CSV table of C-alpha atoms and ligand atoms in Angstrom, one decimal:
chain,number,residue,atom,x,y,z
A,14,MET,CA,-3.8,-13.3,32.2
A,15,THR,CA,-6.6,-13.6,29.4
A,16,ASP,CA,-6.7,-11.5,26.5
A,17,LEU,CA,-8.8,-8.7,26.3
A,18,VAL,CA,-8.8,-9.2,22.3
A,19,VAL,CA,-8.9,-11.7,20.3
A,20,VAL,CA,-10.3,-13.1,16.4
A,21,ARG,CA,-13.2,-14.0,15.6
A,22,LYS,CA,-14.5,-15.2,12.1
A,23,GLU,CA,-16.3,-11.8,12.3
A,24,GLY,CA,-13.1,-9.6,13.3
A,25,LEU,CA,-11.0,-8.8,16.5
A,26,TYR,CA,-13.6,-8.9,19.1
A,27,CYS,CA,-13.0,-7.4,23.2
A,28,VAL,CA,-14.0,-10.5,24.7
A,29,PRO,CA,-15.0,-8.7,28.2
A,30,GLY,CA,-16.8,-5.5,26.9
A,31,GLN,CA,-18.3,-8.0,23.9
A,32,PHE,CA,-18.3,-5.8,20.5
A,33,TYR,CA,-15.8,-5.6,18.0
A,34,ILE,CA,-12.9,-3.8,16.4
A,35,ASP,CA,-13.3,-2.8,13.1
A,36,PRO,CA,-15.2,-6.4,12.1
A,37,TRP,CA,-15.5,-7.3,8.7
A,38,ARG,CA,-18.4,-8.9,9.1
A,39,PRO,CA,-22.2,-7.6,10.4
A,40,VAL,CA,-22.0,-7.6,14.2
A,41,ASP,CA,-24.0,-5.9,17.5
A,42,HIS,CA,-21.2,-3.5,18.3
A,43,ALA,CA,-18.7,-2.4,16.4
A,44,VAL,CA,-16.1,0.4,17.6
A,45,ILE,CA,-14.4,1.4,14.3
A,46,THR,CA,-11.0,3.3,14.3
A,47,HIS,CA,-12.4,4.4,10.6
A,48,ALA,CA,-13.6,5.0,7.6
A,49,HIS,CA,-12.1,3.1,5.3
A,50,ALA,CA,-13.6,0.9,3.6
A,51,ASP,CA,-11.8,-2.6,4.9
A,52,HIS,CA,-12.8,-1.1,8.4
A,53,ALA,CA,-15.6,0.6,8.2
A,54,ARG,CA,-18.7,-2.2,6.4
A,55,VAL,CA,-22.1,-2.2,6.3
A,56,GLY,CA,-24.6,-4.0,8.2
A,57,HIS,CA,-23.3,-3.6,12.2
A,58,GLY,CA,-25.9,-3.1,14.7
A,59,HIS,CA,-24.6,0.1,16.3
A,60,TYR,CA,-21.9,1.7,15.5
A,61,LEU,CA,-19.1,3.7,18.3
A,62,SER,CA,-16.3,6.4,16.5
A,63,ALA,CA,-14.4,8.8,17.0
A,64,LYS,CA,-16.9,11.8,16.9
A,65,ALA,CA,-14.8,13.6,14.1
A,66,GLY,CA,-15.2,10.6,12.0
A,67,VAL,CA,-19.2,10.3,12.3
A,68,GLY,CA,-20.1,13.2,9.4
A,69,VAL,CA,-17.5,10.6,6.8
A,70,LEU,CA,-19.0,7.4,8.0
A,71,ARG,CA,-22.8,8.6,7.2
A,72,SER,CA,-21.6,9.7,3.7
A,73,ARG,CA,-19.4,6.5,3.2
A,74,LEU,CA,-22.1,4.4,4.7
A,75,GLY,CA,-25.6,5.6,4.7
A,76,GLU,CA,-27.6,6.1,7.9
A,77,ILE,CA,-26.5,4.4,10.0
A,78,ASN,CA,-26.6,3.4,14.3
A,79,ILE,CA,-23.7,5.8,15.7
A,80,ASP,CA,-22.6,7.3,18.3
A,81,GLY,CA,-19.2,9.5,18.8
A,82,LEU,CA,-16.9,9.9,21.3
A,83,GLU,CA,-14.6,12.5,21.3
A,84,TYR,CA,-11.3,11.9,21.8
A,85,GLY,CA,-10.5,11.1,25.2
A,86,GLU,CA,-13.5,10.6,26.8
A,87,THR,CA,-13.8,7.3,28.5
A,88,ILE,CA,-17.5,5.3,28.4
A,89,SER,CA,-17.1,1.3,30.7
A,90,ARG,CA,-19.3,-1.9,29.0
A,91,ASN,CA,-19.0,-4.4,30.4
A,92,GLY,CA,-16.6,-3.4,33.0
A,93,THR,CA,-14.2,-2.5,30.2
A,94,LYS,CA,-13.1,1.3,29.9
A,95,ILE,CA,-12.7,2.6,26.4
A,96,SER,CA,-11.5,6.0,24.9
A,97,LEU,CA,-10.4,7.2,20.9
A,98,HIS,CA,-7.4,8.3,20.6
A,99,PRO,CA,-6.2,10.3,17.1
A,100,ALA,CA,-3.8,7.9,14.6
A,101,GLY,CA,-2.9,10.3,12.8
A,102,HIS,CA,-3.9,8.8,9.4
A,103,VAL,CA,-6.9,10.2,7.8
A,104,LEU,CA,-10.0,12.2,9.5
A,105,GLY,CA,-11.6,10.4,12.2
A,106,SER,CA,-9.5,8.3,13.0
A,107,ALA,CA,-8.8,6.9,15.9
A,108,GLN,CA,-6.2,4.0,18.3
A,109,VAL,CA,-9.0,1.7,20.7
A,110,ARG,CA,-7.9,1.7,24.2
A,111,ILE,CA,-9.1,-0.6,25.8
A,112,GLU,CA,-8.7,-1.1,30.0
A,113,TYR,CA,-10.6,-3.9,31.6
A,114,ARG,CA,-8.9,-5.2,36.1
A,115,GLY,CA,-5.7,-2.7,35.0
A,116,GLN,CA,-5.3,-4.4,31.7
A,117,VAL,CA,-4.6,-1.9,28.3
A,118,TRP,CA,-5.0,-3.3,25.3
A,119,VAL,CA,-4.3,-0.8,22.2
A,120,ALA,CA,-5.4,-1.4,18.9
A,121,SER,CA,-4.5,1.1,16.5
A,122,GLY,CA,-6.2,0.5,13.5
A,123,ASP,CA,-4.1,2.8,10.2
A,124,TYR,CA,-1.2,5.0,11.4
A,125,LYS,CA,1.2,7.9,10.3
A,126,ILE,CA,3.1,10.1,12.6
A,127,GLU,CA,3.6,12.9,10.8
A,128,PRO,CA,0.6,15.1,11.6
A,129,ASP,CA,-1.0,16.9,8.8
A,130,ARG,CA,-3.9,19.7,8.4
A,131,THR,CA,-6.5,17.4,7.7
A,132,CYS,CA,-6.9,15.3,11.0
A,133,ALA,CA,-6.6,15.3,15.4
A,134,ALA,CA,-2.2,13.8,15.1
A,135,PHE,CA,-1.5,11.0,16.2
A,136,GLU,CA,-0.9,10.9,19.7
A,137,PRO,CA,1.4,7.8,21.4
A,138,VAL,CA,-1.2,5.6,24.2
A,139,ARG,CA,0.5,3.8,26.7
A,140,CYS,CA,-0.7,-0.3,26.7
A,141,ASP,CA,0.4,-3.4,28.0
A,142,THR,CA,-0.2,-5.4,24.2
A,143,PHE,CA,-0.7,-3.2,21.2
A,144,ILE,CA,-2.4,-3.9,18.3
A,145,THR,CA,-0.1,-2.4,14.6
A,146,GLU,CA,-0.6,-3.1,11.4
A,147,SER,CA,2.4,-2.7,9.3
A,148,THR,CA,1.4,-1.6,6.0
A,149,PHE,CA,4.5,0.4,5.5
A,150,GLY,CA,6.7,-2.7,7.8
A,151,LEU,CA,9.9,-2.9,5.5
A,152,PRO,CA,13.2,-0.7,6.4
A,153,ILE,CA,12.7,0.5,2.7
A,154,TYR,CA,10.1,2.2,3.5
A,155,ARG,CA,11.0,6.5,4.4
A,156,TRP,CA,8.7,8.9,3.2
A,157,SER,CA,10.3,12.8,3.0
A,158,PRO,CA,8.5,15.3,4.4
A,159,GLN,CA,5.6,16.3,3.1
A,160,GLN,CA,5.7,19.6,2.4
A,161,GLU,CA,9.5,18.0,-0.2
A,162,ILE,CA,6.3,15.7,-1.4
A,163,PHE,CA,3.8,19.3,-1.1
A,164,ASP,CA,6.6,21.0,-3.1
A,165,GLY,CA,7.4,19.2,-6.0
A,166,ILE,CA,3.8,18.3,-7.2
A,167,ASN,CA,2.8,22.2,-6.8
A,168,ALA,CA,6.4,23.0,-9.2
A,169,TRP,CA,5.4,19.8,-11.3
A,170,TRP,CA,1.6,21.7,-11.7
A,171,ARG,CA,3.0,24.8,-12.3
A,172,LYS,CA,5.6,23.6,-15.4
A,173,ASN,CA,2.6,22.0,-16.9
A,174,ALA,CA,0.1,25.0,-17.0
A,175,ALA,CA,2.9,27.2,-18.0
A,176,GLU,CA,2.9,24.3,-21.0
A,177,GLY,CA,-0.1,24.7,-21.1
A,178,ARG,CA,-1.2,20.7,-19.9
A,179,SER,CA,-3.8,20.3,-17.5
A,180,SER,CA,-2.3,17.9,-14.2
A,181,VAL,CA,-4.0,14.8,-14.0
A,182,LEU,CA,-2.5,13.3,-9.6
A,183,PHE,CA,-4.6,10.0,-9.1
A,184,CYS,CA,-4.5,9.6,-5.0
A,185,TYR,CA,-8.3,7.9,-3.3
A,186,ALA,CA,-10.0,9.9,-2.6
A,187,PHE,CA,-10.8,10.1,1.2
A,188,GLY,CA,-8.1,11.0,2.8
A,189,LYS,CA,-5.0,11.4,0.8
A,190,ALA,CA,-7.0,13.7,-1.6
A,191,GLN,CA,-8.3,16.4,1.1
A,192,ARG,CA,-4.1,15.9,2.1
A,193,ILE,CA,-3.4,16.5,-0.8
A,194,LEU,CA,-6.0,19.4,-1.0
A,195,SER,CA,-4.3,21.4,1.9
A,196,GLY,CA,-1.4,21.7,0.6
A,197,LEU,CA,-2.0,22.6,-3.0
A,198,ASP,CA,-1.1,26.5,-3.9
A,199,ALA,CA,-3.9,27.4,-5.5
A,200,GLU,CA,-2.3,30.4,-7.1
A,201,ILE,CA,-1.3,28.0,-9.9
A,202,GLY,CA,-4.6,27.5,-11.5
A,203,PRO,CA,-7.9,25.6,-11.0
A,204,ILE,CA,-8.6,23.1,-8.7
A,205,VAL,CA,-10.7,20.3,-10.4
A,206,CYS,CA,-11.9,17.9,-7.9
A,207,HIS,CA,-13.7,14.0,-9.6
A,208,GLY,CA,-17.1,13.8,-7.7
A,209,ALA,CA,-16.5,10.8,-5.6
A,210,ALA,CA,-12.6,13.7,-4.3
A,211,GLN,CA,-15.4,16.1,-3.9
A,212,ALA,CA,-18.0,14.6,-2.0
A,213,LEU,CA,-15.7,13.5,0.4
A,214,THR,CA,-13.6,17.8,0.3
A,215,GLU,CA,-16.9,18.9,1.5
A,216,VAL,CA,-17.4,16.6,4.3
A,217,TYR,CA,-13.8,17.4,5.3
A,218,ARG,CA,-14.6,20.9,5.3
A,219,ALA,CA,-18.4,20.3,6.7
A,220,SER,CA,-15.8,19.5,10.1
A,221,GLY,CA,-14.1,22.4,10.2
A,222,VAL,CA,-11.0,21.6,7.9
A,223,ALA,CA,-9.9,24.1,5.9
A,224,LEU,CA,-8.8,23.6,2.3
A,225,PRO,CA,-8.1,25.5,-1.2
A,226,ALA,CA,-11.6,26.2,-3.6
A,227,THR,CA,-12.5,23.3,-6.1
A,228,VAL,CA,-15.2,22.4,-8.5
A,229,MET,CA,-16.3,20.2,-10.1
A,230,VAL,CA,-14.9,19.8,-14.5
A,231,SER,CA,-18.5,20.6,-15.2
A,232,ASP,CA,-18.7,24.3,-13.6
A,233,ILE,CA,-15.6,25.0,-16.0
A,234,SER,CA,-17.1,26.7,-19.3
A,235,ASP,CA,-13.9,28.1,-20.8
A,236,ARG,CA,-11.4,25.3,-22.1
A,237,SER,CA,-8.1,27.6,-21.4
A,238,GLU,CA,-9.0,27.1,-18.2
A,239,LEU,CA,-8.3,23.3,-17.6
A,240,LYS,CA,-5.0,23.9,-19.3
A,241,LYS,CA,-4.0,25.7,-16.6
A,242,ALA,CA,-5.4,23.1,-13.8
A,243,ILE,CA,-4.7,20.0,-11.3
A,244,VAL,CA,-6.9,17.3,-11.7
A,245,ILE,CA,-7.7,15.3,-8.4
A,246,ALA,CA,-9.2,11.8,-9.5
A,247,PRO,CA,-9.5,8.4,-7.8
A,248,PRO,CA,-7.5,5.7,-9.5
A,249,SER,CA,-10.6,3.8,-10.7
A,250,ALA,CA,-11.1,6.8,-13.1
A,251,ALA,CA,-7.7,6.3,-14.9
A,252,GLY,CA,-8.8,5.5,-18.7
A,253,THR,CA,-11.8,6.2,-19.0
A,254,PRO,CA,-14.3,9.0,-20.8
A,255,TRP,CA,-14.1,11.2,-17.8
A,256,ILE,CA,-10.6,11.3,-17.4
A,257,LYS,CA,-10.0,12.1,-21.4
A,258,ARG,CA,-12.2,15.0,-21.4
A,259,PHE,CA,-8.7,17.0,-20.4
A,260,GLY,CA,-7.2,15.9,-23.5
A,261,ASP,CA,-3.4,16.2,-23.6
A,262,TYR,CA,-2.1,15.8,-19.3
A,263,SER,CA,0.0,14.5,-17.6
A,264,ASP,CA,-0.3,11.7,-15.3
A,265,ALA,CA,1.1,11.0,-11.3
A,266,PHE,CA,-0.2,8.6,-8.8
A,267,ALA,CA,0.3,9.5,-4.9
A,268,SER,CA,0.9,6.7,-3.0
A,269,GLY,CA,3.8,5.5,-0.3
A,270,TRP,CA,4.0,2.1,-3.3
A,271,MET,CA,5.8,5.1,-6.0
A,272,GLN,CA,8.9,3.7,-3.7
A,273,LEU,CA,9.0,0.6,-4.9
A,274,ARG,CA,10.6,1.4,-9.0
A,275,GLY,CA,8.1,-1.7,-10.4
A,276,ALA,CA,5.1,0.1,-8.7
A,277,ARG,CA,5.6,3.4,-10.8
A,278,ARG,CA,6.2,1.0,-14.1
A,279,ARG,CA,3.0,-0.7,-13.7
A,280,ARG,CA,1.5,2.8,-13.1
A,281,GLY,CA,2.1,4.0,-16.4
A,282,VAL,CA,1.9,8.0,-15.4
A,283,ASP,CA,4.8,10.2,-16.2
A,284,ARG,CA,6.1,10.9,-12.2
A,285,GLY,CA,5.4,8.9,-8.7
A,286,PHE,CA,4.9,11.6,-5.6
A,287,VAL,CA,6.0,9.2,-2.5
A,288,LEU,CA,2.7,9.8,0.2
A,289,SER,CA,1.4,8.2,2.4
A,290,ASP,CA,-1.1,8.2,5.4
A,291,HIS,CA,0.5,4.9,6.5
A,292,ALA,CA,3.6,5.6,9.0
A,293,ASP,CA,7.1,4.5,7.2
A,294,TRP,CA,9.0,1.7,9.5
A,295,PRO,CA,11.0,4.2,11.3
A,296,GLY,CA,7.6,5.4,12.5
A,297,LEU,CA,6.3,2.5,12.7
A,298,MET,CA,9.1,1.7,15.5
A,299,SER,CA,9.1,5.1,16.9
A,300,ALA,CA,5.0,4.3,17.5
A,301,ILE,CA,5.5,0.7,19.4
A,302,SER,CA,8.2,1.8,21.1
A,303,ALA,CA,6.1,4.4,22.8
A,304,THR,CA,3.4,2.5,23.5
A,305,GLY,CA,5.9,0.7,25.7
A,306,ALA,CA,4.4,-2.7,25.5
A,307,GLN,CA,5.8,-5.8,26.3
A,308,ARG,CA,3.3,-7.2,23.8
A,309,VAL,CA,2.6,-6.3,19.7
A,310,ILE,CA,0.1,-7.9,17.9
A,311,VAL,CA,0.8,-7.0,13.4
A,312,THR,CA,-2.1,-7.1,12.1
A,313,HIS,CA,-2.3,-6.5,7.9
A,314,GLY,CA,0.6,-5.3,6.0
A,315,SER,CA,4.6,-6.8,6.2
A,316,VAL,CA,3.4,-8.9,9.3
A,317,ALA,CA,6.4,-11.5,8.9
A,318,THR,CA,8.9,-8.5,8.8
A,319,MET,CA,7.8,-7.0,11.3
A,320,VAL,CA,6.7,-10.2,14.1
A,321,ARG,CA,10.7,-11.1,13.2
A,322,TRP,CA,11.8,-7.9,13.6
A,323,LEU,CA,9.9,-7.0,17.1
A,324,GLN,CA,10.6,-11.0,18.7
A,325,GLN,CA,14.6,-9.6,17.6
A,326,VAL,CA,14.6,-6.7,20.1
A,327,GLY,CA,12.8,-8.9,22.5
A,328,LEU,CA,8.9,-8.3,22.2
A,329,ASP,CA,6.3,-10.5,23.0
A,330,ALA,CA,5.7,-10.4,19.0
A,331,GLY,CA,2.2,-12.2,16.7
A,332,ALA,CA,0.1,-11.7,14.7
A,333,PHE,CA,-3.6,-11.6,13.7
A,334,ASP,CA,-4.6,-12.6,10.9
A,335,THR,CA,-6.9,-9.6,9.8
A,336,GLU,CA,-9.4,-8.9,6.3
A,337,TYR,CA,-8.1,-5.2,6.1
A,338,GLY,CA,-5.5,-4.0,4.2
A,339,ASP,CA,-7.8,-4.8,1.1
A,340,ASP,CA,-10.2,-1.0,0.0
A,341,ALA,CA,-13.7,-2.3,-2.1
A,342,ASP,CA,-13.4,1.4,-2.9
A,343,GLU,CA,-10.2,-0.1,-5.3
A,344,LYS,CA,-11.0,-3.4,-6.3
A,345,ASN,CA,-11.5,-2.1,-9.9
A,346,ASP,CA,-8.1,-0.9,-9.0
A,347,ALA,CA,-6.5,-3.9,-8.1
A,348,ALA,CA,-5.0,-5.1,-11.1
A,349,THR,CA,-2.3,-1.9,-11.5
A,350,ILE,CA,-2.0,-2.1,-7.3
A,351,PRO,CA,2.0,-3.3,-6.9
A,352,LEU,CA,0.5,-6.5,-4.5
A,353,GLN,CA,4.3,-7.7,-4.1
A,354,THR,CA,7.1,-5.8,-2.4
A,355,GLY,CA,9.6,-9.5,-2.3
A,356,ASP,CA,8.8,-10.1,1.5
A,357,ALA,CA,4.7,-11.3,2.7
A,358,ALA,CA,3.6,-7.4,2.0
A,359,THR,CA,0.8,-7.3,0.6
A,360,GLY,CA,-1.1,-3.4,-1.4
A,361,SER,CA,-2.8,-1.4,0.9
A,362,ASP,CA,-5.1,0.0,-1.8
A,363,HIS,CA,-5.5,3.6,0.5
A,364,ALA,CA,-1.7,3.6,1.5
B,416,ZN,ZN1,-7.0,3.2,6.2
B,417,ZN,ZN1,-6.1,-0.3,6.9
């Protein structure tokens, strides 16, 4: 049987369907799994994504020629059947299911298993071949239930507010920021968003995701209010004049990489909260086994370790060399992101 998906210089290509999945170079037909910058780029002739992701893609890429597909809805292209299924990663994220002559392939994009309030929950899709990410594909990565992390963030915020200090929480503006907002206890004080996070938060609200009220720093005239505030800001805001206006603040970083002590130290923040929008090791394992796939192809992350492990458990495992895992939006921040975890792991900036 011939492969339904191969790697070309432009990106992952569905041969019979004649379209690309998250291509990194401009193409005519692109199916986009989600709007993080390493998966969704400008310059394609036509875009197809989950309907829930259209708003975010437009807000990030501007005027694009895009069609939205409901999750589970099927369309045909050159004899292939294409459908999109929730990946549980960020608003509008989808796995791409391709069926051709009885053969089914699923490309996952990025995914996480634990449901959150800001996007549709991950749905396992049966297939013959599963193309998976492996951002946190090492057995050391095991996430605590998100409510525990939210409780930790609220307790840290409450303590800072009681001591008259604002709480600055660095996290990626798309996905992570909104998921954290969904878990904040708005009773503690005002929630201030950096412009980058605020814009995307508005897109989430427009899509019907309920989030607590947020303000921009310019909306706060009473300086004493700032001392009780939590500030949601992208990592690139660290050290800027914008952040200095909060005076004596406590800062924290929320990312899956915070599980590594070295990463916390390199970040130079007071606290690290281990929260990721990617599956941890047990999550990757359960997702892969739920597909029933005999063949698994690993894209970005701990590729070598993951492939070795999958081969040991008897699967036909291989890798695709891709350009995922490097969110251009956060590039100016890359110098402080931990890129090595002792294996072949590379840092995904939106982890
Ligand atoms: Zn992503
Ligand atoms: Zn990614």
